[in-house]
Every structure is written in C-alpha cells, then in structure tokens.
mmCIF file of C-alpha atoms in Angstrom:
data_model
loop_
_atom_site.group_PDB
_atom_site.id
_atom_site.type_symbol
_atom_site.label_atom_id
_atom_site.label_comp_id
_atom_site.label_asym_id
_atom_site.label_seq_id
_atom_site.Cartn_x
_atom_site.Cartn_y
_atom_site.Cartn_z
ATOM 1 C CA ALA A 1 0.015 0.065 -0.142
ATOM 2 C CA GLN A 2 0.750 3.465 -0.589
ATOM 3 C CA SER A 3 0.374 6.777 1.321
ATOM 4 C CA VAL A 4 1.448 10.431 0.629
ATOM 5 C CA THR A 5 2.020 13.208 3.034
ATOM 6 C CA GLN A 6 1.375 16.603 2.433
ATOM 7 C CA LEU A 7 3.609 18.167 5.745
ATOM 8 C CA ASP A 8 1.879 21.596 5.183
ATOM 9 C CA SER A 9 -1.851 22.258 4.345
ATOM 10 C CA GLN A 10 -1.058 26.225 3.774
ATOM 11 C CA VAL A 11 2.296 27.827 2.661
ATOM 12 C CA PRO A 12 2.135 31.671 2.596
ATOM 13 C CA VAL A 13 5.114 33.297 0.789
ATOM 14 C CA PHE A 14 5.881 36.874 -0.166
ATOM 15 C CA GLU A 15 5.776 37.783 -4.264
ATOM 16 C CA GLU A 16 9.297 36.528 -5.545
ATOM 17 C CA ALA A 17 10.294 34.813 -2.381
ATOM 18 C CA PRO A 18 11.524 30.821 -3.132
ATOM 19 C CA VAL A 19 8.989 28.402 -2.121
ATOM 20 C CA GLU A 20 8.934 24.681 -1.165
ATOM 21 C CA LEU A 21 6.608 22.004 -1.353
ATOM 22 C CA ARG A 22 6.809 19.417 0.667
ATOM 23 C CA CYS A 23 6.133 16.129 0.246
ATOM 24 C CA ASN A 24 7.043 12.727 1.326
ATOM 25 C CA TYR A 25 5.658 9.195 0.758
ATOM 26 C CA SER A 26 5.579 5.781 2.003
ATOM 27 C CA SER A 27 5.228 2.510 0.248
ATOM 28 C CA SER A 28 6.331 -1.140 0.016
ATOM 29 C CA VAL A 29 6.343 -1.525 -4.244
ATOM 30 C CA SER A 30 8.329 1.173 -6.315
ATOM 31 C CA VAL A 31 6.050 4.050 -7.797
ATOM 32 C CA TYR A 32 6.215 7.204 -10.074
ATOM 33 C CA LEU A 33 5.418 10.431 -8.481
ATOM 34 C CA PHE A 34 3.328 13.203 -9.763
ATOM 35 C CA TRP A 35 2.680 17.198 -8.124
ATOM 36 C CA TYR A 36 -0.703 18.542 -10.048
ATOM 37 C CA VAL A 37 -1.789 22.061 -9.329
ATOM 38 C CA GLN A 38 -5.100 22.949 -8.788
ATOM 39 C CA TYR A 39 -6.531 26.266 -9.442
ATOM 40 C CA PRO A 40 -9.379 27.783 -7.641
ATOM 41 C CA ASN A 41 -12.702 25.939 -9.095
ATOM 42 C CA GLN A 42 -10.805 24.024 -11.606
ATOM 43 C CA GLY A 43 -9.708 20.738 -12.041
ATOM 44 C CA LEU A 44 -6.248 18.679 -12.002
ATOM 45 C CA GLN A 45 -3.563 20.011 -13.735
ATOM 46 C CA LEU A 46 0.073 18.306 -14.528
ATOM 47 C CA LEU A 47 2.876 19.626 -13.153
ATOM 48 C CA LEU A 48 5.404 17.874 -13.444
ATOM 49 C CA LYS A 49 6.705 14.113 -12.771
ATOM 50 C CA TYR A 50 9.054 11.448 -12.137
ATOM 51 C CA LEU A 51 9.232 8.158 -13.846
ATOM 52 C CA SER A 52 12.838 7.365 -13.914
ATOM 53 C CA GLY A 53 16.670 9.007 -15.023
ATOM 54 C CA SER A 54 17.855 12.246 -13.485
ATOM 55 C CA THR A 55 15.923 12.593 -10.476
ATOM 56 C CA LEU A 56 15.477 16.654 -10.789
ATOM 57 C CA VAL A 57 12.522 17.329 -13.049
ATOM 58 C CA GLU A 58 11.795 20.738 -14.204
ATOM 59 C CA SER A 59 8.082 22.266 -15.387
ATOM 60 C CA ILE A 60 7.665 25.029 -17.806
ATOM 61 C CA ASN A 61 6.856 27.182 -15.845
ATOM 62 C CA GLY A 62 9.529 27.357 -13.346
ATOM 63 C CA PHE A 63 9.029 24.416 -10.817
ATOM 64 C CA GLU A 64 11.039 21.678 -9.686
ATOM 65 C CA ALA A 65 11.233 18.716 -7.946
ATOM 66 C CA GLU A 66 14.004 16.402 -6.514
ATOM 67 C CA PHE A 67 13.143 12.645 -6.214
ATOM 68 C CA ASN A 68 14.813 11.540 -2.873
ATOM 69 C CA LYS A 69 14.763 7.717 -2.327
ATOM 70 C CA SER A 70 16.272 7.458 0.579
ATOM 71 C CA GLN A 71 14.493 10.167 2.434
ATOM 72 C CA THR A 72 11.121 9.166 -0.170
ATOM 73 C CA SER A 73 10.579 12.593 -0.396
ATOM 74 C CA PHE A 74 9.599 14.736 -3.787
ATOM 75 C CA HIS A 75 9.446 18.530 -2.606
ATOM 76 C CA LEU A 76 8.066 20.996 -4.867
ATOM 77 C CA ARG A 77 10.216 24.590 -5.380
ATOM 78 C CA LYS A 78 10.216 27.411 -7.637
ATOM 79 C CA PRO A 79 12.747 29.874 -6.626
ATOM 80 C CA SER A 80 11.052 33.242 -7.108
ATOM 81 C CA VAL A 81 6.757 32.822 -7.001
ATOM 82 C CA HIS A 82 4.592 35.367 -8.739
ATOM 83 C CA ILE A 83 0.713 35.691 -7.936
ATOM 84 C CA SER A 84 0.154 33.751 -10.610
ATOM 85 C CA ASP A 85 1.024 30.730 -8.990
ATOM 86 C CA THR A 86 -1.660 31.198 -6.215
ATOM 87 C CA ALA A 87 -3.224 27.496 -5.894
ATOM 88 C CA GLU A 88 -3.823 24.482 -4.620
ATOM 89 C CA TYR A 89 -1.086 21.674 -4.956
ATOM 90 C CA PHE A 90 -1.292 17.809 -4.494
ATOM 91 C CA CYS A 91 1.613 15.467 -4.626
ATOM 92 C CA ALA A 92 0.826 11.931 -5.849
ATOM 93 C CA VAL A 93 2.460 8.685 -6.184
ATOM 94 C CA SER A 94 1.163 5.303 -8.088
ATOM 95 C CA PRO A 95 2.594 1.986 -8.032
ATOM 96 C CA ARG A 96 4.440 1.239 -11.435
ATOM 97 C CA ARG A 97 2.896 -1.922 -11.949
ATOM 98 C CA GLY A 98 -0.523 -2.364 -12.787
ATOM 99 C CA ASN A 99 -3.842 -0.057 -13.126
ATOM 100 C CA TYR A 100 -1.481 2.971 -12.329
ATOM 101 C CA GLN A 101 -3.878 4.182 -9.718
ATOM 102 C CA LEU A 102 -2.983 7.749 -8.327
ATOM 103 C CA ILE A 103 -2.269 8.365 -3.845
ATOM 104 C CA TRP A 104 -2.733 11.523 -3.190
ATOM 105 C CA GLY A 105 -1.717 13.800 -0.327
ATOM 106 C CA ALA A 106 -4.261 16.286 0.948
ATOM 107 C CA GLY A 107 -2.996 19.023 -0.679
ATOM 108 C CA THR A 108 -1.245 22.307 0.167
ATOM 109 C CA LYS A 109 -2.761 25.906 -0.337
ATOM 110 C CA LEU A 110 0.224 28.618 -2.273
ATOM 111 C CA ILE A 111 -0.792 31.882 -0.385
ATOM 112 C CA ILE A 112 1.518 34.951 -2.236
ATOM 113 C CA LYS A 113 1.077 37.991 -0.299
ATOM 114 C CA PRO A 114 1.526 41.132 -2.455
ATOM 115 C CA GLU B 1 -5.919 17.397 -29.842
ATOM 116 C CA THR B 2 -9.297 17.325 -27.726
ATOM 117 C CA GLY B 3 -8.532 17.463 -23.981
ATOM 118 C CA VAL B 4 -11.006 15.501 -21.083
ATOM 119 C CA THR B 5 -14.002 16.966 -20.944
ATOM 120 C CA GLN B 6 -17.008 16.462 -18.389
ATOM 121 C CA SER B 7 -20.193 17.127 -18.004
ATOM 122 C CA PRO B 8 -22.718 18.369 -15.960
ATOM 123 C CA THR B 9 -20.614 20.806 -14.096
ATOM 124 C CA HIS B 10 -22.174 21.420 -11.458
ATOM 125 C CA LEU B 11 -25.916 19.519 -9.922
ATOM 126 C CA ILE B 12 -28.334 19.031 -6.896
ATOM 127 C CA LYS B 13 -29.785 16.177 -6.199
ATOM 128 C CA THR B 14 -31.347 15.037 -3.039
ATOM 129 C CA ARG B 15 -30.506 12.226 -0.630
ATOM 130 C CA GLY B 16 -31.268 8.542 -1.977
ATOM 131 C CA GLN B 17 -31.681 9.781 -5.737
ATOM 132 C CA GLN B 18 -29.489 8.442 -8.618
ATOM 133 C CA VAL B 19 -26.833 10.666 -10.535
ATOM 134 C CA THR B 20 -25.307 9.882 -13.731
ATOM 135 C CA LEU B 21 -22.111 11.786 -14.357
ATOM 136 C CA ARG B 22 -20.358 11.777 -17.729
ATOM 137 C CA CYS B 23 -16.981 11.968 -19.066
ATOM 138 C CA SER B 24 -14.809 11.968 -23.007
ATOM 139 C CA SER B 25 -11.354 10.603 -22.588
ATOM 140 C CA GLN B 26 -8.779 13.018 -24.790
ATOM 141 C CA SER B 27 -8.440 12.088 -27.956
ATOM 142 C CA GLY B 28 -6.000 8.781 -28.814
ATOM 143 C CA HIS B 29 -6.799 7.465 -25.350
ATOM 144 C CA ASN B 30 -8.497 4.637 -24.195
ATOM 145 C CA THR B 31 -8.151 4.373 -20.660
ATOM 146 C CA VAL B 32 -10.311 6.026 -17.771
ATOM 147 C CA SER B 33 -10.011 6.806 -14.235
ATOM 148 C CA TRP B 34 -12.656 8.188 -11.677
ATOM 149 C CA TYR B 35 -11.657 9.907 -8.444
ATOM 150 C CA GLN B 36 -13.927 11.790 -5.928
ATOM 151 C CA GLN B 37 -12.403 14.890 -3.826
ATOM 152 C CA ALA B 38 -13.904 15.505 -0.797
ATOM 153 C CA LEU B 39 -13.915 19.891 -0.040
ATOM 154 C CA GLY B 40 -10.486 20.105 1.377
ATOM 155 C CA GLN B 41 -9.113 16.585 0.736
ATOM 156 C CA GLY B 42 -7.497 15.157 -2.064
ATOM 157 C CA PRO B 43 -9.030 13.117 -4.613
ATOM 158 C CA GLN B 44 -9.428 9.354 -4.034
ATOM 159 C CA PHE B 45 -9.538 6.479 -6.458
ATOM 160 C CA ILE B 46 -13.012 5.280 -7.009
ATOM 161 C CA PHE B 47 -11.944 2.854 -10.159
ATOM 162 C CA GLN B 48 -10.477 2.613 -13.472
ATOM 163 C CA TYR B 49 -12.061 1.222 -17.029
ATOM 164 C CA TYR B 50 -9.509 -0.185 -19.513
ATOM 165 C CA ARG B 51 -11.024 -1.227 -23.007
ATOM 166 C CA GLU B 52 -14.692 -1.086 -21.543
ATOM 167 C CA GLU B 53 -13.696 -3.119 -18.664
ATOM 168 C CA GLU B 54 -12.894 -2.384 -15.167
ATOM 169 C CA ASN B 55 -9.521 -2.702 -14.435
ATOM 170 C CA GLY B 56 -9.070 -1.630 -10.913
ATOM 171 C CA ARG B 57 -11.641 -0.690 -7.761
ATOM 172 C CA GLY B 58 -10.850 1.383 -4.421
ATOM 173 C CA ASN B 59 -13.046 1.638 -1.509
ATOM 174 C CA PHE B 60 -16.405 3.005 -2.432
ATOM 175 C CA PRO B 61 -19.127 0.945 -1.943
ATOM 176 C CA PRO B 62 -21.208 -1.020 -4.788
ATOM 177 C CA ARG B 63 -24.043 1.851 -5.391
ATOM 178 C CA PHE B 64 -21.256 3.145 -7.132
ATOM 179 C CA SER B 65 -20.577 1.930 -10.928
ATOM 180 C CA GLY B 66 -19.522 2.418 -14.010
ATOM 181 C CA LEU B 67 -19.282 2.183 -17.641
ATOM 182 C CA GLN B 68 -17.086 2.648 -20.555
ATOM 183 C CA PHE B 69 -18.534 2.841 -24.373
ATOM 184 C CA PRO B 70 -17.073 1.202 -27.226
ATOM 185 C CA ASN B 71 -15.876 5.282 -27.956
ATOM 186 C CA TYR B 72 -13.887 5.381 -24.508
ATOM 187 C CA SER B 73 -16.344 8.129 -23.344
ATOM 188 C CA SER B 74 -17.485 6.672 -19.650
ATOM 189 C CA GLU B 75 -19.820 6.862 -17.148
ATOM 190 C CA LEU B 76 -20.269 6.901 -13.197
ATOM 191 C CA ASN B 77 -23.385 6.235 -11.685
ATOM 192 C CA VAL B 78 -24.374 6.630 -7.859
ATOM 193 C CA ASN B 79 -27.325 5.237 -6.457
ATOM 194 C CA ALA B 80 -28.856 5.827 -3.491
ATOM 195 C CA LEU B 81 -27.041 8.842 -2.674
ATOM 196 C CA GLU B 82 -25.765 10.304 0.543
ATOM 197 C CA LEU B 83 -25.017 14.172 1.983
ATOM 198 C CA ASP B 84 -21.641 12.846 2.119
ATOM 199 C CA ASP B 85 -21.304 11.905 -1.457
ATOM 200 C CA SER B 86 -21.399 15.419 -2.082
ATOM 201 C CA ALA B 87 -17.963 16.193 -3.774
ATOM 202 C CA LEU B 88 -16.173 17.032 -6.795
ATOM 203 C CA TYR B 89 -15.860 14.689 -9.370
ATOM 204 C CA LEU B 90 -12.763 14.106 -11.275
ATOM 205 C CA CYS B 91 -12.233 11.857 -14.943
ATOM 206 C CA ALA B 92 -8.868 11.488 -16.138
ATOM 207 C CA SER B 93 -7.597 9.144 -19.131
ATOM 208 C CA SER B 94 -4.629 7.985 -20.273
ATOM 209 C CA LEU B 95 -3.294 5.760 -22.785
ATOM 210 C CA ASP B 96 -3.268 1.921 -22.220
ATOM 211 C CA SER B 97 -3.713 2.313 -18.331
ATOM 212 C CA GLY B 98 -0.409 4.748 -18.634
ATOM 213 C CA GLU B 99 1.160 6.505 -16.030
ATOM 214 C CA THR B 100 0.564 9.805 -16.482
ATOM 215 C CA GLN B 101 -3.529 11.037 -16.246
ATOM 216 C CA TYR B 102 -4.597 13.607 -17.563
ATOM 217 C CA PHE B 103 -7.657 15.202 -15.686
ATOM 218 C CA GLY B 104 -10.720 17.149 -16.800
ATOM 219 C CA PRO B 105 -12.626 20.076 -14.666
ATOM 220 C CA GLY B 106 -14.545 18.116 -12.749
ATOM 221 C CA THR B 107 -18.677 17.486 -11.794
ATOM 222 C CA ARG B 108 -19.337 19.347 -8.269
ATOM 223 C CA LEU B 109 -21.971 17.374 -7.002
ATOM 224 C CA LEU B 110 -24.135 18.307 -3.886
ATOM 225 C CA VAL B 111 -26.589 15.929 -2.140
ATOM 226 C CA LEU B 112 -29.204 17.947 0.260
#
C-alpha cells in the first residue's frame, strides 16, 4: 500500500520569494511521483512527474522537484513565485505496475502575499 | 487534440436519488479513471476502465458503478445518494492504462 503526506496545509509566501512545498511518501513497491496543481474552481493539471532517470525534474513555469529515494521525498520548489502561482498543489504517487491508480496527499495551498 | 471533458459541471440532488456523470476522454486515450475529491481533501480513486472493462477499484461501495463505451467515453453512476457523496468528481484519461493521467474540470455534486 502507498500513502502520501504533504506536511503543510498552507504555505504563505511573499511575491518573488522562493518556496518549497514538502511531500513525503510511503510505499512497499517502486512508485512514480507526480505534482498536480489545482487553480480555484478548476480541475487538476499535471505540473511535473518523475518516472525514471534524472532525479531532478522541471516544469515549464519554473517549478522543479527532486526525487530523494533515501528520504522518500519529492519536494516541490520555485526560486521566485508570482501571484499567478496561487493555487492548491497536490503530490501523488502511483505503483509502477498495475493500473497506476494515483494515491494523493491532502494538498498544500500556496498563498502569495503581495 | 481534444482534452478531457465532463458533464454536467454542477449538479444538485437529494438524498436517496441516483445520478449519472459523464466523461469524454482525451483524443487517443482508451483508459478512464474516476476520483472523488471531498472539500479540503485530496482525490480518492473510485475505479478505472480500460477498453470497456473495469481495471481496478478503490474502497467505494457497490452503489458506485461505472461504464465505458466503445468510443472510450465513460459514465459514473451513484445510486441511493448520501449527504457524504457531496464532492467534486474528477475523470482522468490515459493511454493503455498508462502512468500519466490527464484530468477533466470535474463535476461538482451537492446532495441535500
């Protein structure tokens, strides 16, 4: 079985400041890792994913996440946030075999202060 | 390329009624997964359909049922609605039950 823990329910940060959203997971099998973003009153959009290869993955809008197998973590970072990054961010994992069902964290609300 | 679409966008039902939610998968995708997202929580996996067959089910009672059609669109049916069924229902599509799922905008169901 898998579980995902997002350590912060809300993260307030000033505009143009760096941010880190933390995600830890537990699994008895190898997993794929994902970050999805949910803007207010919208569905989920894939932000980035780790399937294999380089443990550092990047998105097109400046976010990056690093897979750390020893610490079972997949923290999301951005060096400088913008007001448009205000959203809820979900970390998810899926087993590498089977139907790849996603197991989700509870989400972290990123609040950008002007 | 057409993305995942869901209908209706919003729905209000009363306890005990039945509801059908619909999902059209992204062009070229043959797998549909359904998730329930209660307010303030992460999504929970309901079930997945791959080439018209159920391909995995989460911890939901049998009154949650589904269907996938030959064009790979899908329905989620919920019978005997309960107040706790109030949630955002998300549909995601993928190719060959693949690891990357793309989500629709969701259907927000309110049970009174």
